[in-house]
Amino acid sequence: MFGRRISVATYEFGQDLRTSLHSAMQMRAQGVQFDLRTQVRAQDYGDTARRQLQNYLSERNLVAASAYFPLRASLFEVERLEERLNAVRAAMTFASKLRIRQMTLRIGRLPEADSKAYTDFVLPIMSDLAEHGNRDGVTICIIPSGDSSESLSQLLSNVKTGPLSIDGDIGGWILSRRNPQQQLRDLYQFIGQVDIRDAVSDVDGTGQEVPVGRGEAEWDEIAAILFEMEFAGWMNVRRTSGNDKIGDSNRAIQYLQNLMPLG
């Protein structure tokens, strides 16, 4: 059944980890999203440090809702490919140790499904990572890069070695000039998380992220679609630009709580 679970991307706050968790608690978020490359790094977290982090979260009534692992290049770029794949595999294993079950990843634009690049690189790579994630209990949640819902659906349907999901990036869809409501309807069976971002597009194909409620997102309709989907995943507030990311994140959480009250 549909339930309102709100997390916030604390790595965007520009604060040290403990302060960012305190900020998330004050916002009344239920969970947090960690950046596993820059914020919470595997080399810094042995068994004792991981237990301490879990205690920090528990004391603030928070859970580690998801992880984010940014890549410096497309996942399918041939140069340094194995190094990149090893880094993703290691991040999934580390996420599992943190009791995180979903890791968001921007893999890059998908080629045509009948192309050599798709059959020789994309499908084998995603099948390998899905299999690795299946062993670790961590699902890769793909952040779309302007891809059509048809391309994304086809990829996830073709991968048979383990689960993959889609990060419903509302602001990202607006910036790529795709209708978020239609994308949610088309991809409903694959949506693992919804990124709460807003944006305005421009006639020249560009645009910018703006605070939630001030952009083109039709939040009432989006909430209704999530209710129809009986979406039970995390709604992750992520403010990637602006001069007041913490304040904007707090207001976005309040906006969601007013839009989708419990009880």
mmCIF file with all atom_site columns, N, CA and C in Angstrom, residues 189-240:
data_model
loop_
_atom_site.group_PDB
_atom_site.id
_atom_site.type_symbol
_atom_site.label_atom_id
_atom_site.label_alt_id
_atom_site.label_comp_id
_atom_site.label_asym_id
_atom_site.label_entity_id
_atom_site.label_seq_id
_atom_site.pdbx_PDB_ins_code
_atom_site.Cartn_x
_atom_site.Cartn_y
_atom_site.Cartn_z
_atom_site.occupancy
_atom_site.B_iso_or_equiv
_atom_site.pdbx_formal_charge
_atom_site.auth_seq_id
_atom_site.auth_comp_id
_atom_site.auth_asym_id
_atom_site.auth_atom_id
_atom_site.pdbx_PDB_model_num
ATOM 1   N N  . GLN A 1 189 ? 5.950  -0.007 -12.971 1.00 0.00 ? 189 GLN A N  1
ATOM 2   C CA . GLN A 1 189 ? 6.357  -1.294 -12.424 1.00 0.00 ? 189 GLN A CA 1
ATOM 3   C C  . GLN A 1 189 ? 7.844  -1.340 -12.078 1.00 0.00 ? 189 GLN A C  1
ATOM 4   N N  . PHE A 1 190 ? 8.612  -0.345 -12.558 1.00 0.00 ? 190 PHE A N  1
ATOM 5   C CA . PHE A 1 190 ? 10.053 -0.341 -12.331 1.00 0.00 ? 190 PHE A CA 1
ATOM 6   C C  . PHE A 1 190 ? 10.512 0.754  -11.371 1.00 0.00 ? 190 PHE A C  1
ATOM 7   N N  . ILE A 1 191 ? 9.624  1.649  -10.944 1.00 0.00 ? 191 ILE A N  1
ATOM 8   C CA . ILE A 1 191 ? 10.037 2.778  -10.112 1.00 0.00 ? 191 ILE A CA 1
ATOM 9   C C  . ILE A 1 191 ? 10.448 2.289  -8.721  1.00 0.00 ? 191 ILE A C  1
ATOM 10  N N  . GLY A 1 192 ? 11.716 2.528  -8.370  1.00 0.00 ? 192 GLY A N  1
ATOM 11  C CA . GLY A 1 192 ? 12.209 2.112  -7.064  1.00 0.00 ? 192 GLY A CA 1
ATOM 12  C C  . GLY A 1 192 ? 12.278 3.249  -6.066  1.00 0.00 ? 192 GLY A C  1
ATOM 13  N N  . GLN A 1 193 ? 12.406 4.467  -6.579  1.00 0.00 ? 193 GLN A N  1
ATOM 14  C CA . GLN A 1 193 ? 12.508 5.655  -5.744  1.00 0.00 ? 193 GLN A CA 1
ATOM 15  C C  . GLN A 1 193 ? 12.049 6.841  -6.582  1.00 0.00 ? 193 GLN A C  1
ATOM 16  N N  . VAL A 1 194 ? 11.528 7.867  -5.936  1.00 0.00 ? 194 VAL A N  1
ATOM 17  C CA . VAL A 1 194 ? 11.154 9.101  -6.636  1.00 0.00 ? 194 VAL A CA 1
ATOM 18  C C  . VAL A 1 194 ? 12.004 10.232 -6.092  1.00 0.00 ? 194 VAL A C  1
ATOM 19  N N  . ASP A 1 195 ? 12.719 10.897 -6.984  1.00 0.00 ? 195 ASP A N  1
ATOM 20  C CA . ASP A 1 195 ? 13.522 12.050 -6.601  1.00 0.00 ? 195 ASP A CA 1
ATOM 21  C C  . ASP A 1 195 ? 12.637 13.295 -6.623  1.00 0.00 ? 195 ASP A C  1
ATOM 22  N N  . ILE A 1 196 ? 12.515 13.941 -5.479  1.00 0.00 ? 196 ILE A N  1
ATOM 23  C CA . ILE A 1 196 ? 11.678 15.138 -5.370  1.00 0.00 ? 196 ILE A CA 1
ATOM 24  C C  . ILE A 1 196 ? 12.525 16.349 -5.729  1.00 0.00 ? 196 ILE A C  1
ATOM 25  N N  . ARG A 1 197 ? 12.488 16.683 -7.005  1.00 0.00 ? 197 ARG A N  1
ATOM 26  C CA . ARG A 1 197 ? 13.135 17.888 -7.527  1.00 0.00 ? 197 ARG A CA 1
ATOM 27  C C  . ARG A 1 197 ? 12.142 18.581 -8.445  1.00 0.00 ? 197 ARG A C  1
ATOM 28  N N  . ASP A 1 198 ? 12.272 19.883 -8.567  1.00 0.00 ? 198 ASP A N  1
ATOM 29  C CA . ASP A 1 198 ? 11.423 20.649 -9.477  1.00 0.00 ? 198 ASP A CA 1
ATOM 30  C C  . ASP A 1 198 ? 12.331 21.416 -10.430 1.00 0.00 ? 198 ASP A C  1
ATOM 31  N N  . ALA A 1 199 ? 11.793 21.809 -11.545 1.00 0.00 ? 199 ALA A N  1
ATOM 32  C CA . ALA A 1 199 ? 12.618 22.499 -12.540 1.00 0.00 ? 199 ALA A CA 1
ATOM 33  C C  . ALA A 1 199 ? 11.733 23.251 -13.512 1.00 0.00 ? 199 ALA A C  1
ATOM 34  N N  . VAL A 1 200 ? 12.350 24.161 -14.252 1.00 0.00 ? 200 VAL A N  1
ATOM 35  C CA . VAL A 1 200 ? 11.694 24.832 -15.379 1.00 0.00 ? 200 VAL A CA 1
ATOM 36  C C  . VAL A 1 200 ? 12.557 24.593 -16.603 1.00 0.00 ? 200 VAL A C  1
ATOM 37  N N  . SER A 1 201 ? 11.928 24.264 -17.696 1.00 0.00 ? 201 SER A N  1
ATOM 38  C CA . SER A 1 201 ? 12.648 24.054 -18.947 1.00 0.00 ? 201 SER A CA 1
ATOM 39  C C  . SER A 1 201 ? 12.650 25.338 -19.762 1.00 0.00 ? 201 SER A C  1
ATOM 40  N N  . ASP A 1 202 ? 13.462 25.367 -20.804 1.00 0.00 ? 202 ASP A N  1
ATOM 41  C CA . ASP A 1 202 ? 13.571 26.553 -21.649 1.00 0.00 ? 202 ASP A CA 1
ATOM 42  C C  . ASP A 1 202 ? 13.392 26.136 -23.095 1.00 0.00 ? 202 ASP A C  1
ATOM 43  N N  . VAL A 1 203 ? 13.095 27.111 -23.944 1.00 0.00 ? 203 VAL A N  1
ATOM 44  C CA . VAL A 1 203 ? 12.815 26.799 -25.344 1.00 0.00 ? 203 VAL A CA 1
ATOM 45  C C  . VAL A 1 203 ? 14.037 26.268 -26.075 1.00 0.00 ? 203 VAL A C  1
ATOM 46  N N  . ASP A 1 204 ? 15.239 26.575 -25.580 1.00 0.00 ? 204 ASP A N  1
ATOM 47  C CA . ASP A 1 204 ? 16.450 26.130 -26.273 1.00 0.00 ? 204 ASP A CA 1
ATOM 48  C C  . ASP A 1 204 ? 16.915 24.761 -25.783 1.00 0.00 ? 204 ASP A C  1
ATOM 49  N N  . GLY A 1 205 ? 16.065 24.079 -25.011 1.00 0.00 ? 205 GLY A N  1
ATOM 50  C CA . GLY A 1 205 ? 16.404 22.741 -24.552 1.00 0.00 ? 205 GLY A CA 1
ATOM 51  C C  . GLY A 1 205 ? 17.176 22.701 -23.250 1.00 0.00 ? 205 GLY A C  1
ATOM 52  N N  . THR A 1 206 ? 17.404 23.860 -22.637 1.00 0.00 ? 206 THR A N  1
ATOM 53  C CA . THR A 1 206 ? 18.083 23.889 -21.350 1.00 0.00 ? 206 THR A CA 1
ATOM 54  C C  . THR A 1 206 ? 17.036 24.140 -20.260 1.00 0.00 ? 206 THR A C  1
ATOM 55  N N  . GLY A 1 207 ? 17.437 24.598 -19.143 1.00 0.00 ? 207 GLY A N  1
ATOM 56  C CA . GLY A 1 207 ? 16.526 24.888 -18.049 1.00 0.00 ? 207 GLY A CA 1
ATOM 57  C C  . GLY A 1 207 ? 17.300 24.923 -16.754 1.00 0.00 ? 207 GLY A C  1
ATOM 58  N N  . GLN A 1 208 ? 16.588 24.969 -15.640 1.00 0.00 ? 208 GLN A N  1
ATOM 59  C CA . GLN A 1 208 ? 17.268 24.975 -14.355 1.00 0.00 ? 208 GLN A CA 1
ATOM 60  C C  . GLN A 1 208 ? 16.391 24.370 -13.276 1.00 0.00 ? 208 GLN A C  1
ATOM 61  N N  . GLU A 1 209 ? 17.043 23.796 -12.283 1.00 0.00 ? 209 GLU A N  1
ATOM 62  C CA . GLU A 1 209 ? 16.342 23.293 -11.118 1.00 0.00 ? 209 GLU A CA 1
ATOM 63  C C  . GLU A 1 209 ? 15.898 24.479 -10.266 1.00 0.00 ? 209 GLU A C  1
ATOM 64  N N  . VAL A 1 210 ? 14.714 24.363 -9.683  1.00 0.00 ? 210 VAL A N  1
ATOM 65  C CA . VAL A 1 210 ? 14.173 25.408 -8.812  1.00 0.00 ? 210 VAL A CA 1
ATOM 66  C C  . VAL A 1 210 ? 13.591 24.735 -7.565  1.00 0.00 ? 210 VAL A C  1
ATOM 67  N N  . PRO A 1 211 ? 13.297 25.518 -6.513  1.00 0.00 ? 211 PRO A N  1
ATOM 68  C CA . PRO A 1 211 ? 12.693 24.914 -5.327  1.00 0.00 ? 211 PRO A CA 1
ATOM 69  C C  . PRO A 1 211 ? 11.377 24.206 -5.645  1.00 0.00 ? 211 PRO A C  1
ATOM 70  N N  . VAL A 1 212 ? 11.092 23.156 -4.915  1.00 0.00 ? 212 VAL A N  1
ATOM 71  C CA . VAL A 1 212 ? 9.865  22.381 -5.121  1.00 0.00 ? 212 VAL A CA 1
ATOM 72  C C  . VAL A 1 212 ? 8.646  23.289 -4.969  1.00 0.00 ? 212 VAL A C  1
ATOM 73  N N  . GLY A 1 213 ? 7.748  23.191 -5.947  1.00 0.00 ? 213 GLY A N  1
ATOM 74  C CA . GLY A 1 213 ? 6.543  24.009 -5.950  1.00 0.00 ? 213 GLY A CA 1
ATOM 75  C C  . GLY A 1 213 ? 6.656  25.249 -6.794  1.00 0.00 ? 213 GLY A C  1
ATOM 76  N N  . ARG A 1 214 ? 7.857  25.563 -7.280  1.00 0.00 ? 214 ARG A N  1
ATOM 77  C CA . ARG A 1 214 ? 8.048  26.767 -8.083  1.00 0.00 ? 214 ARG A CA 1
ATOM 78  C C  . ARG A 1 214 ? 8.385  26.453 -9.537  1.00 0.00 ? 214 ARG A C  1
ATOM 79  N N  . GLY A 1 215 ? 8.315  25.195 -9.885  1.00 0.00 ? 215 GLY A N  1
ATOM 80  C CA . GLY A 1 215 ? 8.651  24.795 -11.237 1.00 0.00 ? 215 GLY A CA 1
ATOM 81  C C  . GLY A 1 215 ? 7.447  24.274 -12.006 1.00 0.00 ? 215 GLY A C  1
ATOM 82  N N  . GLU A 1 216 ? 7.715  23.419 -12.970 1.00 0.00 ? 216 GLU A N  1
ATOM 83  C CA . GLU A 1 216 ? 6.683  22.914 -13.865 1.00 0.00 ? 216 GLU A CA 1
ATOM 84  C C  . GLU A 1 216 ? 6.039  21.623 -13.377 1.00 0.00 ? 216 GLU A C  1
ATOM 85  N N  . ALA A 1 217 ? 6.568  21.023 -12.316 1.00 0.00 ? 217 ALA A N  1
ATOM 86  C CA . ALA A 1 217 ? 6.013  19.760 -11.820 1.00 0.00 ? 217 ALA A CA 1
ATOM 87  C C  . ALA A 1 217 ? 4.594  19.964 -11.312 1.00 0.00 ? 217 ALA A C  1
ATOM 88  N N  . GLU A 1 218 ? 3.690  19.092 -11.742 1.00 0.00 ? 218 GLU A N  1
ATOM 89  C CA . GLU A 1 218 ? 2.301  19.106 -11.274 1.00 0.00 ? 218 GLU A CA 1
ATOM 90  C C  . GLU A 1 218 ? 2.211  18.151 -10.086 1.00 0.00 ? 218 GLU A C  1
ATOM 91  N N  . TRP A 1 219 ? 2.537  18.669 -8.897  1.00 0.00 ? 219 TRP A N  1
ATOM 92  C CA . TRP A 1 219 ? 2.703  17.796 -7.736  1.00 0.00 ? 219 TRP A CA 1
ATOM 93  C C  . TRP A 1 219 ? 1.405  17.132 -7.304  1.00 0.00 ? 219 TRP A C  1
ATOM 94  N N  . ASP A 1 220 ? 0.282  17.795 -7.432  1.00 0.00 ? 220 ASP A N  1
ATOM 95  C CA . ASP A 1 220 ? -0.991 17.155 -7.076  1.00 0.00 ? 220 ASP A CA 1
ATOM 96  C C  . ASP A 1 220 ? -1.229 15.916 -7.935  1.00 0.00 ? 220 ASP A C  1
ATOM 97  N N  . GLU A 1 221 ? -0.975 16.057 -9.212  1.00 0.00 ? 221 GLU A N  1
ATOM 98  C CA . GLU A 1 221 ? -1.178 14.934 -10.123 1.00 0.00 ? 221 GLU A CA 1
ATOM 99  C C  . GLU A 1 221 ? -0.139 13.841 -9.876  1.00 0.00 ? 221 GLU A C  1
ATOM 100 N N  . ILE A 1 222 ? 1.098  14.232 -9.609  1.00 0.00 ? 222 ILE A N  1
ATOM 101 C CA . ILE A 1 222 ? 2.139  13.250 -9.315  1.00 0.00 ? 222 ILE A CA 1
ATOM 102 C C  . ILE A 1 222 ? 1.785  12.457 -8.061  1.00 0.00 ? 222 ILE A C  1
ATOM 103 N N  . ALA A 1 223 ? 1.298  13.146 -7.022  1.00 0.00 ? 223 ALA A N  1
ATOM 104 C CA . ALA A 1 223 ? 0.886  12.463 -5.793  1.00 0.00 ? 223 ALA A CA 1
ATOM 105 C C  . ALA A 1 223 ? -0.243 11.486 -6.069  1.00 0.00 ? 223 ALA A C  1
ATOM 106 N N  . ALA A 1 224 ? -1.182 11.879 -6.923  1.00 0.00 ? 224 ALA A N  1
ATOM 107 C CA . ALA A 1 224 ? -2.300 10.996 -7.255  1.00 0.00 ? 224 ALA A CA 1
ATOM 108 C C  . ALA A 1 224 ? -1.817 9.751  -7.997  1.00 0.00 ? 224 ALA A C  1
ATOM 109 N N  . ILE A 1 225 ? -0.857 9.931  -8.889  1.00 0.00 ? 225 ILE A N  1
ATOM 110 C CA . ILE A 1 225 ? -0.313 8.787  -9.628  1.00 0.00 ? 225 ILE A CA 1
ATOM 111 C C  . ILE A 1 225 ? 0.407  7.833  -8.676  1.00 0.00 ? 225 ILE A C  1
ATOM 112 N N  . LEU A 1 226 ? 1.203  8.375  -7.756  1.00 0.00 ? 226 LEU A N  1
ATOM 113 C CA . LEU A 1 226 ? 1.901  7.524  -6.791  1.00 0.00 ? 226 LEU A CA 1
ATOM 114 C C  . LEU A 1 226 ? 0.905  6.755  -5.928  1.00 0.00 ? 226 LEU A C  1
ATOM 115 N N  . PHE A 1 227 ? -0.204 7.393  -5.583  1.00 0.00 ? 227 PHE A N  1
ATOM 116 C CA . PHE A 1 227 ? -1.245 6.721  -4.810  1.00 0.00 ? 227 PHE A CA 1
ATOM 117 C C  . PHE A 1 227 ? -1.859 5.588  -5.632  1.00 0.00 ? 227 PHE A C  1
ATOM 118 N N  . GLU A 1 228 ? -2.141 5.851  -6.894  1.00 0.00 ? 228 GLU A N  1
ATOM 119 C CA . GLU A 1 228 ? -2.701 4.822  -7.773  1.00 0.00 ? 228 GLU A CA 1
ATOM 120 C C  . GLU A 1 228 ? -1.736 3.648  -7.936  1.00 0.00 ? 228 GLU A C  1
ATOM 121 N N  . MET A 1 229 ? -0.436 3.963  -7.986  1.00 0.00 ? 229 MET A N  1
ATOM 122 C CA . MET A 1 229 ? 0.591  2.928  -8.120  1.00 0.00 ? 229 MET A CA 1
ATOM 123 C C  . MET A 1 229 ? 0.767  2.120  -6.839  1.00 0.00 ? 229 MET A C  1
ATOM 124 N N  . GLU A 1 230 ? 0.201  2.624  -5.731  1.00 0.00 ? 230 GLU A N  1
ATOM 125 C CA . GLU A 1 230 ? 0.468  2.071  -4.399  1.00 0.00 ? 230 GLU A CA 1
ATOM 126 C C  . GLU A 1 230 ? 1.980  2.051  -4.148  1.00 0.00 ? 230 GLU A C  1
ATOM 127 N N  . PHE A 1 231 ? 2.601  3.157  -4.525  1.00 0.00 ? 231 PHE A N  1
ATOM 128 C CA . PHE A 1 231 ? 4.057  3.268  -4.401  1.00 0.00 ? 231 PHE A CA 1
ATOM 129 C C  . PHE A 1 231 ? 4.454  3.245  -2.931  1.00 0.00 ? 231 PHE A C  1
ATOM 130 N N  . ALA A 1 232 ? 5.365  2.349  -2.587  1.00 0.00 ? 232 ALA A N  1
ATOM 131 C CA . ALA A 1 232 ? 5.781  2.188  -1.194  1.00 0.00 ? 232 ALA A CA 1
ATOM 132 C C  . ALA A 1 232 ? 7.260  2.489  -0.997  1.00 0.00 ? 232 ALA A C  1
ATOM 133 N N  . GLY A 1 233 ? 7.904  3.059  -2.024  1.00 0.00 ? 233 GLY A N  1
ATOM 134 C CA . GLY A 1 233 ? 9.325  3.363  -1.920  1.00 0.00 ? 233 GLY A CA 1
ATOM 135 C C  . GLY A 1 233 ? 9.572  4.720  -1.279  1.00 0.00 ? 233 GLY A C  1
ATOM 136 N N  . TRP A 1 234 ? 10.830 5.134  -1.354  1.00 0.00 ? 234 TRP A N  1
ATOM 137 C CA . TRP A 1 234 ? 11.227 6.416  -0.767  1.00 0.00 ? 234 TRP A CA 1
ATOM 138 C C  . TRP A 1 234 ? 11.011 7.554  -1.749  1.00 0.00 ? 234 TRP A C  1
ATOM 139 N N  . MET A 1 235 ? 10.550 8.677  -1.215  1.00 0.00 ? 235 MET A N  1
ATOM 140 C CA . MET A 1 235 ? 10.526 9.940  -1.952  1.00 0.00 ? 235 MET A CA 1
ATOM 141 C C  . MET A 1 235 ? 11.700 10.750 -1.428  1.00 0.00 ? 235 MET A C  1
ATOM 142 N N  . ASN A 1 236 ? 12.711 10.907 -2.278  1.00 0.00 ? 236 ASN A N  1
ATOM 143 C CA . ASN A 1 236 ? 13.985 11.465 -1.846  1.00 0.00 ? 236 ASN A CA 1
ATOM 144 C C  . ASN A 1 236 ? 14.126 12.916 -2.279  1.00 0.00 ? 236 ASN A C  1
ATOM 145 N N  . VAL A 1 237 ? 14.139 13.813 -1.296  1.00 0.00 ? 237 VAL A N  1
ATOM 146 C CA . VAL A 1 237 ? 14.309 15.238 -1.578  1.00 0.00 ? 237 VAL A CA 1
ATOM 147 C C  . VAL A 1 237 ? 15.783 15.497 -1.870  1.00 0.00 ? 237 VAL A C  1
ATOM 148 N N  . ARG A 1 238 ? 16.056 16.048 -3.045  1.00 0.00 ? 238 ARG A N  1
ATOM 149 C CA . ARG A 1 238 ? 17.455 16.278 -3.459  1.00 0.00 ? 238 ARG A CA 1
ATOM 150 C C  . ARG A 1 238 ? 17.546 17.648 -4.130  1.00 0.00 ? 238 ARG A C  1
ATOM 151 N N  . ARG A 1 239 ? 18.172 18.581 -3.453  1.00 0.00 ? 239 ARG A N  1
ATOM 152 C CA . ARG A 1 239 ? 18.343 19.944 -3.991  1.00 0.00 ? 239 ARG A CA 1
ATOM 153 C C  . ARG A 1 239 ? 19.789 20.083 -4.427  1.00 0.00 ? 239 ARG A C  1
ATOM 154 N N  . THR A 1 240 ? 20.023 20.147 -5.738  1.00 0.00 ? 240 THR A N  1
ATOM 155 C CA . THR A 1 240 ? 21.381 20.107 -6.263  1.00 0.00 ? 240 THR A CA 1
ATOM 156 C C  . THR A 1 240 ? 21.951 21.474 -6.596  1.00 0.00 ? 240 THR A C  1
#
